[in-house]
PDB file of C-alpha atoms and ligand atoms in Angstrom:
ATOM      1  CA  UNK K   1      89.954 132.632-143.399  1.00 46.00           C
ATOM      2  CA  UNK K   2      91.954 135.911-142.879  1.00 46.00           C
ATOM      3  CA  UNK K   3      95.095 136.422-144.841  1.00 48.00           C
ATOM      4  CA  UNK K   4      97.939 138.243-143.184  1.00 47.00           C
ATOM      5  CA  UNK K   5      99.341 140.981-144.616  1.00 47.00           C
ATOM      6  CA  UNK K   6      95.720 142.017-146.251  1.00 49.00           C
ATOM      7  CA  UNK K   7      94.332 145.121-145.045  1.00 47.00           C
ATOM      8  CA  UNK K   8      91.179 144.900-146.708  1.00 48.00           C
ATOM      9  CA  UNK K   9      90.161 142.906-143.252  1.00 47.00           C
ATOM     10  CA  UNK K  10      90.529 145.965-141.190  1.00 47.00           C
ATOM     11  CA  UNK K  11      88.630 148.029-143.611  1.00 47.00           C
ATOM     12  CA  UNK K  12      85.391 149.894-142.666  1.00 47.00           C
ATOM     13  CA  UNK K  13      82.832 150.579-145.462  1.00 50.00           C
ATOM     14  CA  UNK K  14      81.479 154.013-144.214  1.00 48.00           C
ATOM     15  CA  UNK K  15      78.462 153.992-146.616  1.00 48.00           C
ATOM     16  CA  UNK K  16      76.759 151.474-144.093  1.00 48.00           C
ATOM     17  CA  UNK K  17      76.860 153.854-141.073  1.00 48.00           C
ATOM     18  CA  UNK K  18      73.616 155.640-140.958  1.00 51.00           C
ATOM     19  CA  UNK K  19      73.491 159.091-142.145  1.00 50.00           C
ATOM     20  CA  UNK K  20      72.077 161.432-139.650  1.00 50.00           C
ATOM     21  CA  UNK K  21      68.907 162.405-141.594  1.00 48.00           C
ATOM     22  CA  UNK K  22      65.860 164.419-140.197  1.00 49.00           C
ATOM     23  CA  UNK K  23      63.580 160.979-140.662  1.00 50.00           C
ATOM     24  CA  UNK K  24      66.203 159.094-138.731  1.00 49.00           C
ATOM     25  CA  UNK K  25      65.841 161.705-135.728  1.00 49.00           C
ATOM     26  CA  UNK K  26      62.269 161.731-135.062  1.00 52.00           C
ATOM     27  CA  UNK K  27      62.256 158.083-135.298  1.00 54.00           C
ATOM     28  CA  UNK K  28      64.382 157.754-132.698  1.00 55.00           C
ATOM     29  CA  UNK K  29      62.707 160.384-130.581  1.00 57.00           C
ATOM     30  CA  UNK K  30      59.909 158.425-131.146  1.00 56.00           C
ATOM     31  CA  UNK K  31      60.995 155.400-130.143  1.00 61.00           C
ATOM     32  CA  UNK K  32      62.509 156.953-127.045  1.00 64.00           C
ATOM     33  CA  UNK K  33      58.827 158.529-125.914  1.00 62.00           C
ATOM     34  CA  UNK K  34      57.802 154.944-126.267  1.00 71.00           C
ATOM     35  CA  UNK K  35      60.116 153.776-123.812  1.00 73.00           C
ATOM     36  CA  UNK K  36      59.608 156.569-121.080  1.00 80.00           C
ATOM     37  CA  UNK K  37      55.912 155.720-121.050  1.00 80.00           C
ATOM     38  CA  UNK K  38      56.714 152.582-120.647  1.00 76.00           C
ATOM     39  CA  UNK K  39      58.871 153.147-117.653  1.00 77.00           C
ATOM     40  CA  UNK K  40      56.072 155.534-116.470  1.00 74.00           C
ATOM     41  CA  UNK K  41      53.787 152.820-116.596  1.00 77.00           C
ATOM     42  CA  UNK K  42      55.609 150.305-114.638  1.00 79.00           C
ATOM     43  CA  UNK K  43      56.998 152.298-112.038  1.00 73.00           C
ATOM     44  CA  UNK K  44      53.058 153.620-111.394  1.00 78.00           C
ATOM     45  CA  UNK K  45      52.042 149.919-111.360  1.00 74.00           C
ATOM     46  CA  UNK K  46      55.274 149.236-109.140  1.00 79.00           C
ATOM     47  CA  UNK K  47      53.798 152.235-106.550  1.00 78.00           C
ATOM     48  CA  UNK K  48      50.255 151.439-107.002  1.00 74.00           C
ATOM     49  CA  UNK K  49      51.051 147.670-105.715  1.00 75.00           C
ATOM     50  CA  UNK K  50      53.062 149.430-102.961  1.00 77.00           C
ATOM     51  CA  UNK K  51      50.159 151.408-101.902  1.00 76.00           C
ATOM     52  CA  UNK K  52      47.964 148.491-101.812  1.00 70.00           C
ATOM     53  CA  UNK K  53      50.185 146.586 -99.995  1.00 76.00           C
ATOM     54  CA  UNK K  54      50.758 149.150 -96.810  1.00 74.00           C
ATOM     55  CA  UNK K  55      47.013 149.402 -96.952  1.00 71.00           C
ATOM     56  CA  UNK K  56      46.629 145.949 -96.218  1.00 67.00           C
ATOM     57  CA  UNK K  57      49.564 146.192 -93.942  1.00 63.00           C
ATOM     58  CA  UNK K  58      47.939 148.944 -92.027  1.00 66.00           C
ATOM     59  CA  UNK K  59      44.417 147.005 -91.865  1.00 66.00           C
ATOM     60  CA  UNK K  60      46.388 143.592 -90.604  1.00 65.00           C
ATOM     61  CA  UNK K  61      48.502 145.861 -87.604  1.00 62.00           C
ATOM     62  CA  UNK K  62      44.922 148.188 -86.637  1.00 59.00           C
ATOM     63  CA  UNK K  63      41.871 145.971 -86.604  1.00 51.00           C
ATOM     64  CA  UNK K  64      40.387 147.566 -84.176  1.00 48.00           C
ATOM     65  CA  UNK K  65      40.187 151.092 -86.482  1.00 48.00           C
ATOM     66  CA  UNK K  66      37.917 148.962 -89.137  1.00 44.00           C
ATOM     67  CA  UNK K  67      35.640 147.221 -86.360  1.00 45.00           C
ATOM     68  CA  UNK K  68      35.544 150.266 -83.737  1.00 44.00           C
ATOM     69  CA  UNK K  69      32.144 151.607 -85.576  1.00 43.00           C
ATOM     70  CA  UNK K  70      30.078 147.993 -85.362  1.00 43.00           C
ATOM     71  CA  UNK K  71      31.472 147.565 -81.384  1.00 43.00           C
ATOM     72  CA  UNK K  72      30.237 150.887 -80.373  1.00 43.00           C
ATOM     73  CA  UNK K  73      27.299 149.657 -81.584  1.00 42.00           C
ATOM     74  CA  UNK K  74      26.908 146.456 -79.565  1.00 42.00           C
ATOM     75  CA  UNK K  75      28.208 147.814 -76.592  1.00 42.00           C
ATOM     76  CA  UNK K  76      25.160 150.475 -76.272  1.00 43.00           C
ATOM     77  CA  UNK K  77      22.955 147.912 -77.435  1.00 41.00           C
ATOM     78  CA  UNK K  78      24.488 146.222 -73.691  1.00 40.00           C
ATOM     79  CA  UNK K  79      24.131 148.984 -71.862  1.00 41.00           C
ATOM     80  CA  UNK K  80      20.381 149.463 -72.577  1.00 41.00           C
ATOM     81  CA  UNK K  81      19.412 145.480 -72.022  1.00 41.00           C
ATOM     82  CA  UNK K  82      21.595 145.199 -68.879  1.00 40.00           C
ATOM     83  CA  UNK K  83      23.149 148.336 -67.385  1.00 44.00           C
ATOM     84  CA  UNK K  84      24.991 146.219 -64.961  1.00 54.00           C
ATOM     85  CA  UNK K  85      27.043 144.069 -67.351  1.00 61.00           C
ATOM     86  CA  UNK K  86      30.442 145.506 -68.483  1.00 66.00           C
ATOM     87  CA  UNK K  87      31.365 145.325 -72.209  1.00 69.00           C
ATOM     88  CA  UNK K  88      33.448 142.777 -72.920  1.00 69.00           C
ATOM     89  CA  UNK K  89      37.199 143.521 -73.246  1.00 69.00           C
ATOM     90  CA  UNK K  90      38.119 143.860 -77.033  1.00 79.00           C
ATOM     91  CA  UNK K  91      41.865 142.589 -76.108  1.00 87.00           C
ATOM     92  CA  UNK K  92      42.546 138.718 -75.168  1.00 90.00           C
ATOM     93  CA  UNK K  93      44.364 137.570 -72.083  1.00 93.00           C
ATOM     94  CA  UNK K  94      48.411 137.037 -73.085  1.00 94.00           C
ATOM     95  CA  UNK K  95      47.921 133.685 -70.798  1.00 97.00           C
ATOM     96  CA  UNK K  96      45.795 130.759 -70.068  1.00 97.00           C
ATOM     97  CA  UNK K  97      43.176 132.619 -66.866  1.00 97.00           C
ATOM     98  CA  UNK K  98      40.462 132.221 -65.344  1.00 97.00           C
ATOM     99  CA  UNK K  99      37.973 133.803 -62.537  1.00 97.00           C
ATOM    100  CA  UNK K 100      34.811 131.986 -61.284  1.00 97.00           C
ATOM    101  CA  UNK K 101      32.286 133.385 -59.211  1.00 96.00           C
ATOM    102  CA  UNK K 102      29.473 131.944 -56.843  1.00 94.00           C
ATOM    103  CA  UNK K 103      25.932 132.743 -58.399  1.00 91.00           C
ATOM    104  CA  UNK K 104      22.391 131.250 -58.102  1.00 89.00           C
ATOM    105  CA  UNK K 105      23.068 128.607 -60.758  1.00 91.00           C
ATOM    106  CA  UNK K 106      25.888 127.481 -59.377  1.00 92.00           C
ATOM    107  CA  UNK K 107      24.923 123.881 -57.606  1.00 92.00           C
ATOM    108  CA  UNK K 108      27.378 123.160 -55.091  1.00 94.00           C
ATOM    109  CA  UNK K 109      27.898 119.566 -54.176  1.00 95.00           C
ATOM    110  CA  UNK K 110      28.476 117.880 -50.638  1.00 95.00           C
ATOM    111  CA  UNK K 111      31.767 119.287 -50.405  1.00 97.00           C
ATOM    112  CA  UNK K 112      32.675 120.525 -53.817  1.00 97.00           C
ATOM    113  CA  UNK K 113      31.845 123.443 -54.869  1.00 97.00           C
ATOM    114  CA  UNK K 114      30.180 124.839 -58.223  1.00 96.00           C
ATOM    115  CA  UNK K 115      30.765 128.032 -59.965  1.00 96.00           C
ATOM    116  CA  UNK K 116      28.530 129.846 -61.743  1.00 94.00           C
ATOM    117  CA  UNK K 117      27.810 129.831 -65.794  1.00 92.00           C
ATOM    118  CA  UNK K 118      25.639 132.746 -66.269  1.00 90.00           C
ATOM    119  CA  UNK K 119      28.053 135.510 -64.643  1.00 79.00           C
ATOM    120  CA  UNK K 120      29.570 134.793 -67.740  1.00 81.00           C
ATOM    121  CA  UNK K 121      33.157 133.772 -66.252  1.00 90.00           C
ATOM    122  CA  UNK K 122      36.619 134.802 -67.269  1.00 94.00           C
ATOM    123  CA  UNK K 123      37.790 131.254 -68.326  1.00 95.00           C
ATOM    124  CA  UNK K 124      40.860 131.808 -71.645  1.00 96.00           C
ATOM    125  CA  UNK K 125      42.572 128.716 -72.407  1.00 96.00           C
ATOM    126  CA  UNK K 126      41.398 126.461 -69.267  1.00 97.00           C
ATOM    127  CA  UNK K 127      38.020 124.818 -69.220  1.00 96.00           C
ATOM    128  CA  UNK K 128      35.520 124.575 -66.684  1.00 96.00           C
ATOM    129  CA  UNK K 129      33.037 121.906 -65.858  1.00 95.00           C
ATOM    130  CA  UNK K 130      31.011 120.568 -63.056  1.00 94.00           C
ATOM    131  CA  UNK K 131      33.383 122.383 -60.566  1.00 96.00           C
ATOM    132  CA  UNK K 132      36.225 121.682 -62.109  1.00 97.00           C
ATOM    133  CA  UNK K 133      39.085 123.946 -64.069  1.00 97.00           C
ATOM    134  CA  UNK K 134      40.826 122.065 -66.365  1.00 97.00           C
ATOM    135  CA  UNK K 135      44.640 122.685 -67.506  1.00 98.00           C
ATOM    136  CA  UNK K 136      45.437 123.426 -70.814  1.00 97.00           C
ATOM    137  CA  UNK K 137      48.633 124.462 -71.332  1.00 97.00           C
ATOM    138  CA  UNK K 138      51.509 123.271 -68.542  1.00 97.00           C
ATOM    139  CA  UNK K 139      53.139 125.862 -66.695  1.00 98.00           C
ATOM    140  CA  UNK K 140      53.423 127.439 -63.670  1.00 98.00           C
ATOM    141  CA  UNK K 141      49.745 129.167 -61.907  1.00 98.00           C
ATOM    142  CA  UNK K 142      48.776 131.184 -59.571  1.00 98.00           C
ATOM    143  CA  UNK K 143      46.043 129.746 -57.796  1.00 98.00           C
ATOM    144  CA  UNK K 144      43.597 131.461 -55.717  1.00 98.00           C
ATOM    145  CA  UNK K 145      39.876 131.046 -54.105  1.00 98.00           C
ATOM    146  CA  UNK K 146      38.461 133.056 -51.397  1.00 97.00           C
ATOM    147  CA  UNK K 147      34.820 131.995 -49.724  1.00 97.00           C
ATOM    148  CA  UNK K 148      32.389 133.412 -47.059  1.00 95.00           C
ATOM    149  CA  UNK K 149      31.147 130.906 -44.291  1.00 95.00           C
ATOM    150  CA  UNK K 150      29.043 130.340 -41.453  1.00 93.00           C
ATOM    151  CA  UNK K 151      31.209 129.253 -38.881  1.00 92.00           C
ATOM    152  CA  UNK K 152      29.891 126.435 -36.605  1.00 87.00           C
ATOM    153  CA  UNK K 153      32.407 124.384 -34.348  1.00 88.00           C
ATOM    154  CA  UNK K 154      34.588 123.140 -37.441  1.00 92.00           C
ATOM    155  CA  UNK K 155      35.213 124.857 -41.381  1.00 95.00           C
ATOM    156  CA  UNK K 156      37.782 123.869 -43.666  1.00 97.00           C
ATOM    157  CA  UNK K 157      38.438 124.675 -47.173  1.00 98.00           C
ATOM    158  CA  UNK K 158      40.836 123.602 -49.614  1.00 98.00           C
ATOM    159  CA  UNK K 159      42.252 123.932 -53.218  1.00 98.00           C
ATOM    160  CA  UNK K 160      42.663 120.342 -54.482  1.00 98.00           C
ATOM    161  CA  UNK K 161      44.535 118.808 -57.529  1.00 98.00           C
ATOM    162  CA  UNK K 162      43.332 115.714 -59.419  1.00 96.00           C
ATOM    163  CA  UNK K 163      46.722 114.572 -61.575  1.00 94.00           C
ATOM    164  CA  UNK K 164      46.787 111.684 -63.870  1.00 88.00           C
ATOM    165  CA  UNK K 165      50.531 111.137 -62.661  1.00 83.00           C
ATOM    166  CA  UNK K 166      48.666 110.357 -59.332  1.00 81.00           C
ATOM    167  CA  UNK K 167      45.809 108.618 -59.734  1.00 79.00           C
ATOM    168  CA  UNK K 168      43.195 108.063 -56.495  1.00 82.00           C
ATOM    169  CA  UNK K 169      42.952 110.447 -53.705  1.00 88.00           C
ATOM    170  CA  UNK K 170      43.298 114.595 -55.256  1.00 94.00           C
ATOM    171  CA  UNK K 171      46.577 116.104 -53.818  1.00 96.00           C
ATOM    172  CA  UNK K 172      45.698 119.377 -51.272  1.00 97.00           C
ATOM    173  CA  UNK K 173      47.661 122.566 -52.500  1.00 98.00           C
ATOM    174  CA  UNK K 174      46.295 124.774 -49.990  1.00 98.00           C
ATOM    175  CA  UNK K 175      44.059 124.525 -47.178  1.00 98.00           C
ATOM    176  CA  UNK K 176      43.058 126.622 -44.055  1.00 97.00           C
ATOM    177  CA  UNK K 177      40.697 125.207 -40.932  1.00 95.00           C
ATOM    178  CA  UNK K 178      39.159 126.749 -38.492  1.00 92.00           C
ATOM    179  CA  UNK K 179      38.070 124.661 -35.127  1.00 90.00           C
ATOM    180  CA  UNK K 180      36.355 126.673 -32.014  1.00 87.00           C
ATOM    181  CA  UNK K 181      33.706 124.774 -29.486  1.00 84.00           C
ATOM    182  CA  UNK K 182      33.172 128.413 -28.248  1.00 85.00           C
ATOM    183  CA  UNK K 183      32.408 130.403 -31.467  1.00 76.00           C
ATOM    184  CA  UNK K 184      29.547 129.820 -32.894  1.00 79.00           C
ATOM    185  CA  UNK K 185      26.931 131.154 -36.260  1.00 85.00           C
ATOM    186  CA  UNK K 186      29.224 133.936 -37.175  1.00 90.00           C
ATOM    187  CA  UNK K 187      30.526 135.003 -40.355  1.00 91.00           C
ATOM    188  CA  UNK K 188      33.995 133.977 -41.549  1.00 93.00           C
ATOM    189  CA  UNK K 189      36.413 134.107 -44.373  1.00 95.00           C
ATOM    190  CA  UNK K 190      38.923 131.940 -45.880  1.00 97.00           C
ATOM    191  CA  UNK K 191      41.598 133.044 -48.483  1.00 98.00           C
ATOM    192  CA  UNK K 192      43.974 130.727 -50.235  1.00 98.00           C
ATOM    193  CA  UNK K 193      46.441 131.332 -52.712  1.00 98.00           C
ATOM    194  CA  UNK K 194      49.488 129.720 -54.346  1.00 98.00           C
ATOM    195  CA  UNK K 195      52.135 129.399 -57.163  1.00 98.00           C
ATOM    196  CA  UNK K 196      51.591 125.398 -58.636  1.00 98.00           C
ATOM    197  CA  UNK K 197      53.122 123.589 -61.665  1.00 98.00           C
ATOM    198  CA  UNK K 198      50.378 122.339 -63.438  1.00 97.00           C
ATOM    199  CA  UNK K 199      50.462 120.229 -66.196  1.00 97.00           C
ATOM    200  CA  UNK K 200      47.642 119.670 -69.114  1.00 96.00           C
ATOM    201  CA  UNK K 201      44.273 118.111 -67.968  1.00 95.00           C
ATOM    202  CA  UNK K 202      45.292 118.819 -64.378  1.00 97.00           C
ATOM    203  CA  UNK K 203      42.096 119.413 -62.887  1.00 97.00           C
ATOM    204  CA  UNK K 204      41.624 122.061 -59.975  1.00 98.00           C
ATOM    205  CA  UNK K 205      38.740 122.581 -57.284  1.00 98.00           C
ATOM    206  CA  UNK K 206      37.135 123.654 -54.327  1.00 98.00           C
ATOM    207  CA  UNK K 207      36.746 121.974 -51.290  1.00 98.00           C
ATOM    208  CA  UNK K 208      35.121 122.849 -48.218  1.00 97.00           C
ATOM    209  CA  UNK K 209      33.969 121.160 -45.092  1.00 96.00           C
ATOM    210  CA  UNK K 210      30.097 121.238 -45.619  1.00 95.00           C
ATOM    211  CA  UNK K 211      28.950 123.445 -48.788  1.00 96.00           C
ATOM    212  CA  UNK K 212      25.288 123.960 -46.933  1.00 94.00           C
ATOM    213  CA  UNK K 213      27.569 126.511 -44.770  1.00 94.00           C
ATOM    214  CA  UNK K 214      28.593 128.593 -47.767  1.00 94.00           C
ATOM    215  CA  UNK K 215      27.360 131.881 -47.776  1.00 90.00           C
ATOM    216  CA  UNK K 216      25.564 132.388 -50.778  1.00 83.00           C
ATOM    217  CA  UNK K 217      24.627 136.057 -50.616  1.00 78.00           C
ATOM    218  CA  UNK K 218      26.811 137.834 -53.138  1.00 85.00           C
ATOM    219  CA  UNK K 219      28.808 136.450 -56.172  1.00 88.00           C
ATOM    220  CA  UNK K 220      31.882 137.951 -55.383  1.00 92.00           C
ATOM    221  CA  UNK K 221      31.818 136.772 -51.786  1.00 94.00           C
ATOM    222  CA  UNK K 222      32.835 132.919 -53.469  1.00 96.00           C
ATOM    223  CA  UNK K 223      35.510 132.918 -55.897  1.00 97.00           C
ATOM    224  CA  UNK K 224      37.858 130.578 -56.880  1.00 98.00           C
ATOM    225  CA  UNK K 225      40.740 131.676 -60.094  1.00 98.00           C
ATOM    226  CA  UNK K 226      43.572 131.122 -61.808  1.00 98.00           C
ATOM    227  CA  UNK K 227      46.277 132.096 -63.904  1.00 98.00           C
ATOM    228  CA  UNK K 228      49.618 131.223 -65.795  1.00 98.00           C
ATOM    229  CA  UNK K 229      52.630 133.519 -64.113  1.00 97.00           C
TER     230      UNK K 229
HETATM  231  C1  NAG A 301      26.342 119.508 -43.997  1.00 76.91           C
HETATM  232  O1  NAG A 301      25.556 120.218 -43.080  1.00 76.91           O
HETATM  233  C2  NAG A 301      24.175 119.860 -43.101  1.00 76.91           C
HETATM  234  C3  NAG A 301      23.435 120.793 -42.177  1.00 76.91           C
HETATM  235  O2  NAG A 301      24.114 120.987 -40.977  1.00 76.91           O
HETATM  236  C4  NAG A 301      24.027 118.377 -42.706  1.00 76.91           C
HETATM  237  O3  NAG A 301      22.678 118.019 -42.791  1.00 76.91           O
HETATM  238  C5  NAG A 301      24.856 117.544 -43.678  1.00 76.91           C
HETATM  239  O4  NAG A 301      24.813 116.193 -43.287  1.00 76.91           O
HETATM  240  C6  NAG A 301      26.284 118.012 -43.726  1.00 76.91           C
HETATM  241  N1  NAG A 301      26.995 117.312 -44.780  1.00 76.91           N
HETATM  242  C7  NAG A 301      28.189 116.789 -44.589  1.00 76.91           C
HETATM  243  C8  NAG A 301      28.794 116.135 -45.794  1.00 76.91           C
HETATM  244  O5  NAG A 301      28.784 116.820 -43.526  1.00 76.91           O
END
């Protein structure tokens, strides 16, 4: 309760201010000492954690720098086993692609033909079996196969489509023929190639005439590819 008029209220008692005695001083420079090693301490952790943090920033951004030693490695241990082999590419394809070749495992039906396992194919995102390349993501592909024949009277060869939105006959994409009664047992090649919207487990092949005519020679004289444009 404050009474007016009283000025004892206002009053300050100056014997509880402290005096400014030499204990006081290095108490307080004491305590002060305390506090900047304190600061120094935390602001050392705060850095520290900074540090470890761009280093695992750094590591995340270049993997290649901590795996270039062991890769160096493996690809001389390649070269020496199979000089003809390239290393495999250390970066991934940006899109679903693949590149098939002809090779001696590589069992062609009747008409459709097979690509080979062991020339350890190019196939990211799309799968290949039995002569088929499978879709895995929709899009838009470039489609492509180029094969080496024996001509004989009649050759055809195709890039077919099997759809589930079209179930029953496969839907040509491209196609070229050849038909001569004069031209006979010679060498001939057929290149197709084509932009196709493709949706997922679209299936893609090769077709030809009569597979027996395929000239099996050379891988790269069969191939048959694609890839998402
Ligand atoms: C393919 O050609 C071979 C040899 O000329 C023949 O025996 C075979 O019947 C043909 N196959 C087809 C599907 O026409």
């Amino acid at each position: 309760m404050i009474q007016s008029g009283n000025p004892s209220v206002y009053m300050v008692d100056s014997s509880v201010s402290w005096p400014p005695g030499p204990h006081k001083l290095s108490h307080g420079r004491w305590r002060s000492m305390g506090a900047q090693n304190l600061l120094f301490l935390l602001v050392s952790v705060a850095l520290g954690g900074m540090a470890i943090e761009a280093y695992f920033i750094y590591r995340l951004y270049h993997p290649e720098s901590a795996m270039s030693a062991s890769s160096s490695k493996v690809i001389a241990a390649e070269q020496v086993t199979s000089p003809v082999k390239r290393p495999s590419p250390q970066i991934l394809p940006s899109k679903p692609v693949a590149h098939l070749t002809d090779g001696q495992d590589a069992v062609h039906g009747s008409k459709i033909m097979a690509w080979s396992m062991i020339a350890d194919p190019l196939c990211y995102d799309m799968h290949y079996k039995d002569g088929f390349l499978f879709i895995q993501k929709e899009g838009f592909y470039y489609v492509y196969s180029k094969i080496s024949f024996l001509f004989n009277n009649v050759f055809y060869h195709s890039v077919e489509l099997n759809t589930k939105l079209y179930l029953g006959e496969s839907i040509t994409l491209l196609m070229s023929r050849k038909h001569s009664t004069k031209i006979r047992h010679t060498l001939s090649n057929s290149y197709l190639g084509g932009v196709f919207h493709l949706r997922k487990d679209d299936a893609i092949f090769v077709k030809v005439s009569n597979t027996s005519q395929i000239m099996q020679s050379k891988s790269f004289e069969n191939v048959f590819g694609a890839f998402m444009v």
